[in-house]
Amino acid sequence: MEIKEKESNYGEISDLKKPRFGFIYVQTAILFLAATSEFFFRNHVGVALVEMNTPHPNAVSFNWTFHEQQIILSSFNWGYILMQYPGGYLAYRYGAHPVLLTSLFGASIVSFLTPHIVMWGDWQGYCLTRILQGLVQGVLWPSVIGHLSKWSPREDRAIHKMLMSSGSYCGLTLSMGLTGKIAGSSMGWPAISYVCGCLGLFTAILWGIFGASSPSASRFVSKEEKMFIINKLMEENRRDISTGKKQPFPFKQAFSSTAFLSLFVVLACQSFGMCIIYSELPLYLHNILKMDLKDNAVLTALPVIFGWIMVYVFLILGQFIMKRGILSLRGLRKSYNGFAVILPIIIFIALGFIGEEQKMLAIILIILCVGFSSSYDIAYYLNIMDLSPNFSSVIVGITNTAMTAMELVTPIVVSMVIKEDKEDRAKWQLVFAIGAALTTFGGLLYHIFGKVEVEPWDNPKSDQDKEEEMQKL
């Protein structure tokens, strides 16, 4: 069947109009919840550890050392790092829907079991549950990015990616703002795990019903929206690998690309800094600034709330800049790289000199740091799909492996620097200086070598393959 025959059934492809509110937004809303669940599962531990080592009338309390707490903080990443590349490959091979569904159900089950395993196995048992959580959640972001590359043309990619990823800020808000309150309830710290499990289970049910790996696999997407998406992907010289032949990832060509390597390095360096902000700062605020995290839950959640707001600010600003032609796409990516690097560096250094009586100033600095760091999604994650839309899920698996390695190393580095002197300000200053140095190195490398053009090794689809795909619609 020729393409012309298909056009006679649906109208001229060039006349297809973009749906005002397509089914892609339903997918985006569920993935927002998935990101919320994942970040709540992942990042509540910094606050939870403080509560678990504080006496509670209805819950077992512990007396874990600082070193043991650092091991617990890093243990999630022991499992998470193992599933990054496999997760990317599974999403590439089988699609995002079954992979993400398995992840959500698995994370919920582990969360429900966590209190029982901790009370049985003490801090080693907690480490075991965190490793299991890392294993089942390691496939989430490769699946999300792979899903986006199948559903979203370049012109809409920023909107859907930022709406999806803003769920991470929602999850962080819950973890920093509600974890202490939940732990202070009559049930105590075990309630944290049960709340996480219920949220994950609810999201899994929604995704199981409404999620789909691609428009062609969806039962609910309209024929018009499906045709529009496929046509736009063809105009971008891209292929829908959910229906095409699977090609092996070109490791040699990718790791010979300065654009790919600079992106790889900057994501790893940013990961070290973000891990300090989200996992180590609660301990710094508690031990150096003497902040009661339970009584100041809303205050300590303000940085993440501001970061959440700034996601939308950067999105709207980016759309305005591109529509007005103020900057090229490369200029936009590198400008946002600047936002994600320069101010956080200054704040990292300043935080080490904040006194106990300057709690509000510390919170303001952290708010600014998290807010401006939120630009890294537009700078870096969308750049993955710029370079290789077809292999985006695999690349996320590779880059996330490096990022997770840094997150795994961060608590160990902090533990080696701080040791048991957790109230020693000079040692915390050294921790912040290390974070600033790595952030600077990654940002400069990306600014010099980063680009936005599709890489030659992305293997675009041939014209014959495009005609075959249209015939399947």
Coordinates of C-alpha atoms in Angstrom, one line a residue:
M1 CA 0.0 0.0 0.0
E2 CA 1.4 3.4 -0.9
I3 CA 1.5 6.4 1.3
K4 CA -1.0 8.2 -0.9
E5 CA -3.6 5.6 -0.2
K6 CA -3.2 6.3 3.5
E7 CA -3.5 10.0 2.9
S8 CA -6.8 9.4 1.2
N9 CA -8.2 7.8 4.3
Y10 CA -7.0 10.4 6.8
G11 CA -6.4 13.5 4.7
E12 CA -3.2 15.1 3.6
I13 CA -0.5 14.5 6.3
S14 CA 0.6 18.1 6.1
D15 CA -2.9 19.2 7.0
L16 CA -3.0 17.2 10.3
K17 CA -3.6 19.5 13.2
K18 CA -2.1 19.3 16.7
P19 CA -4.8 18.1 19.2
R20 CA -5.5 20.8 21.8
F21 CA -5.5 18.3 24.6
G22 CA -4.2 15.0 23.5
F23 CA -3.9 11.7 25.4
I24 CA -0.2 12.5 25.8
Y25 CA -1.3 14.7 28.7
V26 CA -2.9 11.8 30.5
Q27 CA 0.3 9.9 30.1
T28 CA 2.2 12.9 31.4
A29 CA 0.0 13.2 34.5
I30 CA 0.5 9.6 35.4
L31 CA 4.3 9.9 34.9
F32 CA 4.2 13.0 37.1
L33 CA 2.7 10.7 39.9
A34 CA 5.4 8.1 39.1
A35 CA 8.1 10.6 39.6
T36 CA 6.5 11.8 42.8
S37 CA 6.3 8.3 44.1
E38 CA 9.9 7.5 43.1
F39 CA 11.4 10.6 44.8
F40 CA 9.3 10.2 47.9
F41 CA 10.5 6.6 48.2
R42 CA 14.0 7.6 47.5
N43 CA 14.6 10.9 49.5
H44 CA 12.6 10.6 52.7
V45 CA 15.4 8.7 54.4
G46 CA 17.5 11.8 55.3
V47 CA 14.6 13.0 57.5
A48 CA 13.4 9.5 58.5
L49 CA 16.8 8.6 60.0
V50 CA 16.6 11.6 62.4
E51 CA 13.2 10.4 63.5
M52 CA 14.1 6.7 63.7
N53 CA 17.0 7.7 66.1
T54 CA 14.6 9.8 68.3
P55 CA 12.5 8.1 71.0
H56 CA 8.8 7.6 70.2
P57 CA 6.1 6.2 72.5
N58 CA 4.7 3.8 69.9
A59 CA 7.6 2.9 67.8
V60 CA 11.0 1.2 68.2
S61 CA 13.8 3.7 68.2
F62 CA 17.5 3.1 67.3
N63 CA 20.9 4.5 68.2
W64 CA 22.7 4.1 64.9
T65 CA 26.1 5.8 64.5
F66 CA 26.8 8.5 62.0
H67 CA 28.8 6.0 59.9
E68 CA 25.9 3.5 59.9
Q69 CA 23.5 6.2 58.9
Q70 CA 25.7 7.2 56.0
I71 CA 25.8 3.5 54.8
I72 CA 22.0 3.5 54.9
L73 CA 21.8 6.7 52.9
S74 CA 24.1 5.2 50.2
S75 CA 22.5 1.7 50.1
F76 CA 19.6 2.7 47.8
N77 CA 22.2 3.5 45.1
W78 CA 23.8 0.1 45.4
G79 CA 20.7 -1.4 43.9
Y80 CA 19.9 1.6 41.7
I81 CA 23.2 1.6 39.9
L82 CA 22.8 -2.0 38.9
M83 CA 19.6 -1.5 37.0
Q84 CA 20.4 1.7 35.1
Y85 CA 21.7 0.3 31.9
P86 CA 19.5 -2.9 32.1
G87 CA 16.6 -0.6 32.7
G88 CA 17.4 1.5 29.6
Y89 CA 17.8 -1.6 27.5
L90 CA 14.6 -3.2 28.8
A91 CA 12.7 0.0 28.0
Y92 CA 14.3 0.1 24.5
R93 CA 13.5 -3.6 23.9
Y94 CA 10.1 -4.0 25.4
G95 CA 8.7 -0.4 25.8
A96 CA 8.2 1.8 28.9
H97 CA 4.8 0.4 29.9
P98 CA 5.6 -3.1 31.2
V99 CA 9.0 -2.0 32.6
L100 CA 7.6 0.9 34.6
L101 CA 4.6 -1.1 35.8
T102 CA 6.8 -3.7 37.3
S103 CA 8.9 -1.0 38.9
L104 CA 5.9 0.7 40.6
F105 CA 4.4 -2.5 41.9
G106 CA 7.8 -3.8 43.2
A107 CA 8.6 -0.5 45.0
S108 CA 5.2 -0.5 46.7
I109 CA 5.7 -4.1 48.0
V110 CA 9.2 -3.4 49.3
S111 CA 7.9 -0.2 51.0
F112 CA 5.1 -2.1 52.8
L113 CA 7.6 -4.7 54.1
T114 CA 10.3 -2.2 55.2
P115 CA 9.2 -1.6 58.9
H116 CA 9.1 -5.4 59.5
I117 CA 12.5 -6.0 57.9
V118 CA 14.1 -3.0 59.8
M119 CA 12.8 -4.3 63.2
W120 CA 14.1 -7.7 62.3
G121 CA 17.5 -6.8 60.9
D122 CA 18.3 -3.4 62.5
W123 CA 20.3 -1.0 60.3
Q124 CA 21.5 -3.9 58.1
G125 CA 17.9 -4.8 57.5
Y126 CA 17.2 -1.1 56.5
C127 CA 20.1 -1.3 54.1
L128 CA 18.6 -4.4 52.5
T129 CA 15.3 -2.7 51.9
R130 CA 17.0 0.3 50.4
I131 CA 19.0 -1.9 48.1
L132 CA 15.8 -3.6 47.0
Q133 CA 14.1 -0.2 46.4
G134 CA 17.1 0.8 44.3
L135 CA 16.8 -2.3 42.2
V136 CA 13.1 -2.0 41.4
Q137 CA 13.2 1.8 40.9
G138 CA 16.4 1.8 38.8
V139 CA 14.4 1.4 35.6
L140 CA 12.1 4.4 36.1
W141 CA 13.9 7.3 34.4
P142 CA 15.2 5.3 31.5
S143 CA 11.6 4.3 30.9
V144 CA 10.3 7.8 31.3
I145 CA 12.7 9.3 28.8
G146 CA 12.2 6.4 26.4
H147 CA 8.5 6.9 26.6
L148 CA 8.8 10.6 25.9
S149 CA 10.9 10.0 22.8
K150 CA 8.1 7.9 21.4
W151 CA 5.2 10.3 22.3
S152 CA 6.6 13.8 22.0
P153 CA 7.9 15.7 18.9
R154 CA 10.7 18.1 19.5
E155 CA 8.4 21.2 19.7
D156 CA 6.5 19.7 22.6
R157 CA 9.3 17.8 24.3
A158 CA 10.2 20.4 26.8
I159 CA 6.6 20.9 28.0
H160 CA 6.0 17.2 28.6
K161 CA 9.5 16.5 30.1
M162 CA 9.2 19.3 32.6
L163 CA 5.7 18.4 33.5
M164 CA 6.7 14.8 34.1
S165 CA 9.9 15.7 36.0
S166 CA 8.3 18.3 38.1
G167 CA 6.8 15.3 39.9
S168 CA 10.3 14.8 41.4
Y169 CA 9.9 18.1 43.1
C170 CA 6.5 17.1 44.4
G171 CA 8.1 13.9 45.8
L172 CA 10.9 15.9 47.4
T173 CA 8.4 18.3 48.9
L174 CA 6.5 15.4 50.4
S175 CA 9.7 13.7 51.6
M176 CA 11.1 16.9 53.2
G177 CA 7.9 18.5 54.3
L178 CA 5.7 15.6 55.4
T179 CA 8.1 12.8 56.5
G180 CA 8.7 14.4 59.9
K181 CA 5.0 15.0 60.4
I182 CA 4.1 11.4 59.4
A183 CA 6.8 10.0 61.7
G184 CA 5.4 12.2 64.5
S185 CA 2.0 10.5 64.2
S186 CA 0.7 7.8 66.6
M187 CA 2.2 5.1 64.4
G188 CA 5.7 6.6 64.4
W189 CA 8.3 6.1 61.7
P190 CA 6.7 2.9 60.2
A191 CA 3.9 5.1 58.8
I192 CA 6.3 6.7 56.4
S193 CA 6.8 3.4 54.5
Y194 CA 3.0 2.7 54.5
V195 CA 2.2 6.1 53.0
C196 CA 4.9 5.6 50.3
G197 CA 3.5 2.1 49.5
C198 CA 0.0 3.4 49.1
L199 CA 1.1 6.2 46.7
G200 CA 3.1 3.8 44.6
L201 CA 0.3 1.2 44.4
F202 CA -2.2 3.9 43.3
T203 CA 0.2 5.1 40.6
A204 CA 0.8 1.5 39.4
I205 CA -2.9 0.9 38.9
L206 CA -3.4 4.1 36.9
W207 CA -0.3 3.3 34.7
G208 CA -1.5 -0.3 34.2
I209 CA -4.8 0.9 32.8
F210 CA -3.9 4.1 30.9
G211 CA -0.2 3.8 30.2
A212 CA 1.2 2.8 26.8
S213 CA 4.7 2.5 25.4
S214 CA 3.9 4.4 22.2
P215 CA 0.9 5.9 20.4
S216 CA 0.5 2.8 18.3
A217 CA 0.2 0.6 21.5
S218 CA -2.4 2.8 23.2
R219 CA -6.1 1.8 23.3
F220 CA -7.2 5.3 24.2
V221 CA -5.3 7.7 21.9
S222 CA -7.3 9.1 19.0
K223 CA -6.5 8.2 15.4
E224 CA -5.9 11.9 14.7
E225 CA -3.4 12.3 17.5
K226 CA -1.6 9.1 16.6
M227 CA -1.2 10.3 13.0
F228 CA 0.0 13.8 14.1
I229 CA 2.7 12.3 16.4
I230 CA 4.0 9.8 13.8
N231 CA 4.1 12.5 11.1
K232 CA 6.0 14.9 13.3
L233 CA 8.5 12.3 14.2
M234 CA 9.0 11.5 10.5
E235 CA 9.6 15.2 9.8
E236 CA 12.4 15.1 12.4
N237 CA 13.9 12.1 10.6
R238 CA 13.3 9.9 13.6
R239 CA 12.0 6.4 13.8
D240 CA 9.6 4.8 16.2
I241 CA 11.7 2.0 17.5
S242 CA 8.7 0.4 19.2
T243 CA 7.7 -0.9 15.8
G244 CA 11.0 -0.8 13.9
K245 CA 14.0 -3.2 14.1
K246 CA 16.1 -2.9 17.3
Q247 CA 19.6 -1.8 16.6
P248 CA 22.5 -2.3 19.1
F249 CA 23.7 0.8 20.9
P250 CA 26.8 2.1 19.3
F251 CA 29.1 2.3 22.3
K252 CA 32.3 3.1 20.5
Q253 CA 30.8 6.0 18.5
A254 CA 29.0 7.4 21.5
F255 CA 32.0 7.4 23.8
S256 CA 34.1 8.9 21.0
S257 CA 31.7 11.9 20.8
T258 CA 32.8 15.0 22.8
A259 CA 29.1 16.1 23.0
F260 CA 28.1 12.8 24.6
L261 CA 31.1 12.7 26.9
S262 CA 30.6 16.3 28.1
L263 CA 26.9 15.5 28.9
F264 CA 28.0 12.3 30.7
V265 CA 30.5 14.2 32.9
V266 CA 28.3 17.2 33.8
L267 CA 25.4 14.9 34.8
A268 CA 27.8 12.9 37.1
C269 CA 29.2 16.1 38.7
Q270 CA 25.7 17.6 39.2
S271 CA 24.6 14.4 40.8
F272 CA 27.3 14.8 43.5
G273 CA 26.1 18.3 44.3
M274 CA 22.4 17.3 44.3
C275 CA 23.1 14.4 46.7
I276 CA 24.7 16.8 49.2
I277 CA 21.6 19.1 49.0
Y278 CA 18.9 16.5 49.3
S279 CA 20.5 13.8 51.5
E280 CA 23.2 15.5 53.5
L281 CA 21.7 18.9 54.2
P282 CA 19.1 17.6 56.7
L283 CA 22.0 16.2 58.8
Y284 CA 23.9 19.6 58.4
L285 CA 20.8 21.6 59.5
H286 CA 20.2 19.3 62.4
N287 CA 23.8 19.0 63.7
I288 CA 25.3 22.4 62.9
L289 CA 22.4 24.8 62.8
K290 CA 20.4 22.9 65.5
M291 CA 17.2 22.9 63.5
D292 CA 14.4 20.5 64.6
L293 CA 13.3 19.0 61.3
K294 CA 10.0 17.8 62.6
D295 CA 8.9 21.2 64.0
N296 CA 10.3 23.0 60.9
A297 CA 9.0 20.6 58.2
V298 CA 7.3 23.2 56.2
L299 CA 10.3 25.6 56.4
T300 CA 12.8 22.9 55.3
A301 CA 10.5 22.0 52.4
L302 CA 10.4 25.5 51.1
P303 CA 13.6 25.1 48.9
V304 CA 12.0 22.2 47.1
I305 CA 8.7 24.0 46.7
F306 CA 10.6 26.9 45.1
G307 CA 12.5 24.5 42.9
W308 CA 9.2 23.1 41.8
I309 CA 7.9 26.6 40.9
M310 CA 11.1 27.4 39.1
V311 CA 10.7 24.3 36.9
Y312 CA 7.6 26.0 35.3
V313 CA 9.3 29.4 35.3
F314 CA 12.3 28.0 33.3
L315 CA 9.9 26.1 31.0
I316 CA 7.8 29.2 30.2
L317 CA 10.9 31.3 29.8
G318 CA 12.5 28.7 27.5
Q319 CA 9.4 28.5 25.3
F320 CA 9.3 32.3 25.1
I321 CA 13.0 32.6 24.2
M322 CA 12.7 29.9 21.5
K323 CA 9.5 31.3 19.9
R324 CA 10.9 34.9 19.8
G325 CA 14.2 33.6 18.4
I326 CA 16.2 35.3 21.2
L327 CA 18.6 32.3 21.5
S328 CA 19.3 29.2 19.5
L329 CA 18.5 25.8 21.0
R330 CA 22.2 25.4 21.8
G331 CA 22.3 28.9 23.4
L332 CA 19.3 28.0 25.5
R333 CA 20.8 24.7 26.7
K334 CA 24.1 26.4 27.7
S335 CA 22.4 29.4 29.3
Y336 CA 20.4 27.0 31.5
N337 CA 23.7 25.1 32.3
G338 CA 24.9 28.4 33.6
F339 CA 21.9 28.8 35.9
A340 CA 22.4 25.2 37.2
V341 CA 26.1 25.8 38.0
I342 CA 27.1 29.4 38.9
L343 CA 24.7 30.2 41.8
P344 CA 24.9 26.7 43.4
I345 CA 28.7 27.1 43.5
I346 CA 28.4 30.4 45.4
I347 CA 25.8 29.0 47.8
F348 CA 27.8 25.8 48.5
I349 CA 30.7 27.9 49.7
A350 CA 28.4 30.3 51.7
L351 CA 26.5 27.6 53.5
G352 CA 29.6 26.5 55.4
F353 CA 29.9 29.9 57.1
I354 CA 26.3 30.3 58.2
G355 CA 25.9 30.5 62.0
E356 CA 23.4 28.8 64.2
E357 CA 21.6 32.1 64.7
Q358 CA 21.3 32.6 60.9
K359 CA 18.9 29.7 60.2
M360 CA 16.6 31.8 58.0
L361 CA 19.6 33.0 55.9
A362 CA 20.6 29.3 55.4
I363 CA 17.0 28.4 54.3
I364 CA 17.0 31.4 51.8
L365 CA 20.4 30.3 50.3
I366 CA 19.2 26.7 50.0
I367 CA 15.9 27.9 48.4
L368 CA 17.9 29.8 45.8
C369 CA 20.3 26.9 45.2
V370 CA 17.5 24.4 44.6
G371 CA 15.5 26.8 42.5
F372 CA 18.2 27.7 40.0
S373 CA 19.5 24.1 39.9
S374 CA 16.1 23.1 38.5
S375 CA 17.2 24.4 35.1
Y376 CA 19.4 21.3 34.7
D377 CA 16.4 19.4 33.3
I378 CA 16.1 21.6 30.3
A379 CA 19.9 21.9 30.0
Y380 CA 20.8 18.3 30.3
Y381 CA 18.0 15.7 30.1
L382 CA 16.4 17.2 27.0
N383 CA 19.9 17.3 25.5
I384 CA 19.9 13.5 25.7
M385 CA 17.0 13.5 23.2
D386 CA 18.7 16.2 21.1
L387 CA 21.7 14.0 20.6
S388 CA 19.9 10.7 20.2
P389 CA 16.1 10.5 20.3
N390 CA 16.2 6.8 19.2
F391 CA 18.5 5.6 21.9
S392 CA 17.4 8.0 24.6
S393 CA 16.3 5.3 27.1
V394 CA 19.7 3.5 26.7
I395 CA 21.6 6.8 27.1
V396 CA 19.6 7.7 30.3
G397 CA 20.6 4.2 31.6
I398 CA 24.2 4.9 30.9
T399 CA 24.3 8.5 32.3
N400 CA 22.2 7.5 35.3
T401 CA 24.8 4.8 36.0
A402 CA 27.4 7.5 36.3
M403 CA 25.1 9.8 38.3
T404 CA 24.2 6.9 40.7
A405 CA 27.9 6.1 41.1
M406 CA 28.4 9.6 42.3
E407 CA 25.4 9.4 44.7
L408 CA 26.8 6.1 46.0
V409 CA 30.2 7.8 46.6
T410 CA 28.9 11.0 48.1
P411 CA 27.8 9.6 51.5
I412 CA 31.0 7.6 51.7
V413 CA 33.1 10.8 51.0
V414 CA 31.0 12.7 53.6
S415 CA 31.5 10.0 56.1
M416 CA 35.3 10.0 55.5
V417 CA 35.5 13.7 55.9
I418 CA 33.1 14.1 58.8
K419 CA 33.8 10.8 60.6
E420 CA 32.1 11.1 63.9
D421 CA 32.7 14.8 64.2
K422 CA 29.3 15.7 62.8
E423 CA 29.3 19.0 64.7
D424 CA 32.6 20.2 63.3
R425 CA 31.8 23.1 61.0
A426 CA 35.2 23.1 59.3
K427 CA 34.7 19.5 58.0
W428 CA 31.3 20.4 56.6
Q429 CA 32.9 23.4 54.8
L430 CA 35.3 20.9 53.1
V431 CA 32.3 18.8 52.0
F432 CA 30.6 21.9 50.4
A433 CA 33.9 22.9 48.8
I434 CA 34.2 19.5 47.1
G435 CA 30.7 19.8 45.8
A436 CA 31.4 23.3 44.4
A437 CA 34.6 22.1 42.7
L438 CA 32.9 19.2 40.9
T439 CA 30.0 21.3 39.9
T440 CA 32.3 23.9 38.3
F441 CA 34.3 21.2 36.4
G442 CA 31.2 19.6 34.9
G443 CA 29.6 22.9 34.0
L444 CA 32.7 24.2 32.2
L445 CA 33.1 21.0 30.3
Y446 CA 29.5 21.0 29.1
H447 CA 29.7 24.7 28.1
I448 CA 32.7 24.1 25.9
F449 CA 31.7 20.8 24.2
G450 CA 27.9 20.5 24.5
K451 CA 25.8 20.6 21.3
V452 CA 22.2 19.9 20.3
E453 CA 22.5 18.4 16.8
V454 CA 21.5 14.7 16.4
E455 CA 24.6 12.5 16.4
P456 CA 25.4 10.6 13.3
W457 CA 25.3 7.3 15.2
D458 CA 21.6 7.8 16.1
N459 CA 20.8 5.7 12.9
P460 CA 17.8 7.6 11.5
K461 CA 15.2 5.5 9.7
S462 CA 15.3 5.1 6.0
D463 CA 12.5 6.4 3.7
Q464 CA 11.4 2.8 3.0
D465 CA 11.1 2.1 6.8
K466 CA 9.0 5.3 7.1
E467 CA 6.6 4.1 4.4
E468 CA 6.3 0.7 6.1
E469 CA 5.5 2.4 9.4
M470 CA 2.7 4.6 7.9
Q471 CA 1.2 1.5 6.4
K472 CA 0.8 0.0 9.9
L473 CA -1.4 2.8 11.0

